[in-house]
XYZ file of C-alpha atoms in Angstrom:
235
model
C 0.000 0.000 0.000
C 1.074 3.569 -0.639
C -0.630 6.705 0.559
C 0.041 10.423 0.474
C 0.866 10.696 4.158
C 2.759 7.721 5.547
C 4.123 5.581 2.695
C 4.907 7.945 -0.163
C 6.341 6.568 -3.393
C 6.714 7.491 -7.037
C 6.673 3.767 -7.716
C 3.956 1.227 -6.875
C 0.447 2.430 -7.733
C 1.608 6.027 -8.241
C 3.586 4.683 -11.202
C 0.512 2.883 -12.527
C -1.959 5.723 -12.010
C 0.210 8.501 -13.447
C 1.770 6.349 -16.146
C -1.601 5.429 -17.661
C -2.399 9.090 -18.446
C -0.844 10.997 -21.369
C -0.200 14.735 -21.472
C -1.570 15.085 -25.018
C -3.865 12.104 -25.578
C -6.363 10.042 -23.654
C -8.310 10.959 -20.517
C -7.546 14.194 -18.693
C -5.408 13.667 -15.623
C -8.066 15.145 -13.352
C -10.594 12.493 -14.394
C -8.478 9.845 -12.649
C -7.590 12.031 -9.677
C -3.946 12.759 -10.434
C -2.048 16.026 -10.834
C 0.584 14.950 -13.370
C 0.356 12.769 -16.466
C 3.524 10.760 -17.068
C 2.637 9.637 -20.621
C 4.018 6.130 -20.282
C 1.522 3.321 -20.827
C -0.915 2.056 -23.411
C -2.195 -1.476 -23.655
C -1.539 -3.718 -26.636
C -4.599 -4.385 -28.765
C -4.630 -8.118 -28.099
C -5.936 -7.584 -24.555
C -8.996 -5.445 -25.400
C -9.724 -7.994 -28.150
C -10.432 -10.536 -25.397
C -13.428 -8.539 -24.146
C -17.007 -8.036 -25.151
C -16.369 -4.321 -24.829
C -20.035 -3.397 -24.372
C -20.923 -6.156 -21.923
C -18.075 -6.586 -19.463
C -17.448 -4.083 -16.677
C -13.780 -5.083 -16.578
C -13.144 -3.469 -19.977
C -11.797 -0.227 -18.531
C -10.225 1.378 -21.594
C -10.162 4.919 -22.918
C -10.598 4.597 -26.676
C -11.407 8.106 -27.964
C -8.893 9.116 -30.615
C -6.917 5.905 -30.159
C -6.364 2.953 -32.474
C -6.716 -0.435 -30.821
C -3.475 -1.731 -32.311
C 0.003 -0.221 -32.476
C 0.471 -0.459 -36.228
C 2.797 2.540 -36.171
C 5.018 1.047 -33.495
C 5.182 1.693 -29.772
C 6.356 5.280 -30.312
C 3.028 6.211 -31.966
C 1.063 7.565 -29.036
C -2.271 7.141 -30.831
C -1.726 3.384 -31.025
C -3.133 1.301 -28.184
C -5.929 2.157 -25.766
C -5.352 3.836 -22.432
C -6.277 1.858 -19.318
C -8.435 3.494 -16.651
C -8.275 0.666 -14.130
C -6.327 2.626 -11.531
C -8.122 5.672 -10.151
C -7.099 8.076 -7.406
C -10.689 9.159 -6.863
C -12.674 8.213 -3.784
C -16.093 6.584 -3.941
C -17.775 9.999 -3.945
C -15.651 11.192 -6.874
C -13.336 13.488 -4.943
C -9.556 13.401 -5.341
C -7.855 11.209 -2.747
C -4.478 13.001 -2.828
C -2.304 15.366 -4.849
C 0.037 13.204 -6.887
C 2.209 16.151 -7.910
C 3.918 15.999 -4.544
C 2.573 13.174 -2.486
C 1.745 10.055 -4.471
C -1.603 8.314 -4.694
C -3.896 6.687 -2.157
C -4.405 3.416 -4.053
C -3.910 -0.074 -2.642
C -2.370 -2.726 -4.888
C -4.198 -6.057 -4.490
C -1.921 -8.918 -3.484
C -4.722 -11.417 -2.853
C -8.032 -11.357 -4.687
C -11.082 -13.573 -4.285
C -11.494 -13.519 -8.068
C -7.971 -14.888 -8.454
C -8.769 -17.674 -5.976
C -11.944 -18.562 -7.897
C -9.999 -18.779 -11.149
C -7.186 -20.806 -9.573
C -9.701 -23.301 -8.192
C -11.578 -23.548 -11.474
C -8.409 -24.014 -13.524
C -7.145 -26.722 -11.177
C -10.518 -28.477 -11.400
C -10.502 -28.298 -15.196
C -6.950 -29.603 -15.489
C -7.723 -32.555 -13.201
C -11.255 -33.108 -14.558
C -12.751 -32.940 -11.067
C -15.471 -30.797 -9.484
C -16.263 -29.187 -12.824
C -19.765 -28.193 -11.745
C -18.402 -26.243 -8.798
C -15.632 -24.789 -10.961
C -18.184 -23.524 -13.459
C -20.264 -21.983 -10.685
C -17.242 -20.020 -9.437
C -16.397 -18.774 -12.924
C -19.951 -17.729 -13.698
C -20.424 -16.120 -10.286
C -17.396 -13.987 -11.065
C -18.565 -13.182 -14.589
C -22.066 -12.363 -13.375
C -20.620 -9.865 -10.925
C -18.804 -8.224 -13.873
C -21.970 -8.211 -16.026
C -20.276 -10.579 -18.476
C -22.016 -13.442 -20.270
C -22.105 -16.869 -18.671
C -19.904 -19.634 -20.077
C -20.466 -23.367 -20.462
C -18.576 -26.223 -18.835
C -16.967 -27.234 -22.117
C -15.400 -23.779 -22.361
C -13.304 -24.548 -19.290
C -11.627 -27.594 -20.807
C -11.363 -26.624 -24.474
C -8.092 -26.429 -26.382
C -8.050 -23.332 -28.585
C -5.269 -22.575 -31.046
C -2.999 -25.297 -29.603
C -3.375 -23.864 -26.086
C -5.133 -26.269 -23.674
C -7.494 -24.611 -21.185
C -7.098 -21.322 -23.041
C -10.256 -19.966 -21.435
C -8.307 -19.481 -18.225
C -5.429 -17.692 -19.921
C -7.960 -15.309 -21.448
C -10.159 -14.959 -18.371
C -7.189 -14.193 -16.153
C -6.217 -11.472 -18.634
C -9.726 -10.044 -18.488
C -9.829 -10.087 -14.701
C -6.214 -9.374 -13.745
C -4.664 -7.264 -16.489
C -2.220 -4.693 -15.119
C -1.949 -6.596 -11.842
C 1.474 -8.148 -12.566
C 0.399 -11.697 -13.425
C 0.225 -11.737 -17.229
C 3.836 -12.717 -17.928
C 3.664 -15.582 -15.435
C 0.391 -16.809 -16.943
C 1.814 -16.722 -20.466
C 4.813 -18.754 -19.304
C 2.529 -21.279 -17.575
C 0.505 -21.750 -20.754
C 3.639 -22.123 -22.925
C 2.678 -18.933 -24.729
C 5.245 -16.334 -23.691
C 8.001 -17.311 -26.113
C 6.296 -19.702 -28.562
C 4.147 -18.927 -31.589
C 1.074 -20.396 -29.888
C 0.244 -16.837 -28.896
C 1.784 -13.745 -30.444
C 1.166 -10.047 -30.056
C 2.206 -7.063 -32.120
C 5.953 -6.485 -32.067
C 6.697 -9.677 -30.148
C 10.121 -10.652 -31.423
C 10.557 -7.206 -32.982
C 8.191 -7.659 -35.942
C 4.775 -6.074 -36.382
C 2.799 -9.304 -36.637
C 4.742 -10.938 -33.814
C 6.800 -14.110 -33.835
C 8.215 -16.724 -31.482
C 11.355 -15.865 -29.542
C 14.064 -17.868 -27.789
C 12.648 -20.027 -24.989
C 15.385 -18.778 -22.680
C 13.246 -15.689 -22.103
C 10.863 -17.738 -19.981
C 13.483 -17.069 -17.311
C 15.013 -13.738 -16.445
C 18.798 -13.434 -16.700
C 20.689 -13.637 -13.425
C 22.016 -10.181 -12.478
C 25.736 -9.626 -13.032
C 26.227 -8.803 -9.362
C 24.868 -12.221 -8.374
C 27.046 -13.997 -10.935
C 30.090 -12.155 -9.620
C 29.283 -13.273 -6.097
C 28.619 -16.869 -7.161
C 29.987 -17.939 -10.583
C 28.273 -21.336 -10.214
C 24.876 -19.805 -10.889
C 23.453 -20.010 -14.389
C 20.316 -20.066 -16.456
C 20.479 -22.146 -19.617
C 21.313 -20.325 -22.864
C 22.302 -17.054 -21.227
């Protein structure tokens, strides 16, 4: 947690809230309760494509004047939607704090009931057990988000060579910008392979597979200096 009084930081959720607002494009800074726009983040078009944009409350994107995809490259600030998931406004619409000096008053969720529901349902699908209960958890979650209900066969389907792809997609819909996407892509063998590509993956517009070594981060040079016996394959 950060707040504007006791735990002040330009990182954490201050980074997320200010970074998602652009000085020249997208929503005005004041509409999300911040004083400064840092002009840093837009979301790749593949994530909004996972949503029924008109019937899912989790689709929190600012689209006016923006193209969904980054056809002009990441430097084109009109490519990619802005995300409005992080707000420094209180429930009554007032500004929680002045981010110009103090940072935001936004908690970052470390544990979420929705995440637990999806973990249970995925485990049930992968082991072919308790599928009725798994489906009830998934649809309870989707109902709360005003999203359409899904069927049991959706939980176990293989789509585009990715088994149980519903969960990869549903976790993106529920947990985007909450620091789990890379881990999920690795788990589903989709981070480095061509089973799932996104624009500019591998440095080309249409995306391509990359070296599997990138499923692991490189070991920092300081750690290797302290212990030369450490290694990750292919680095």
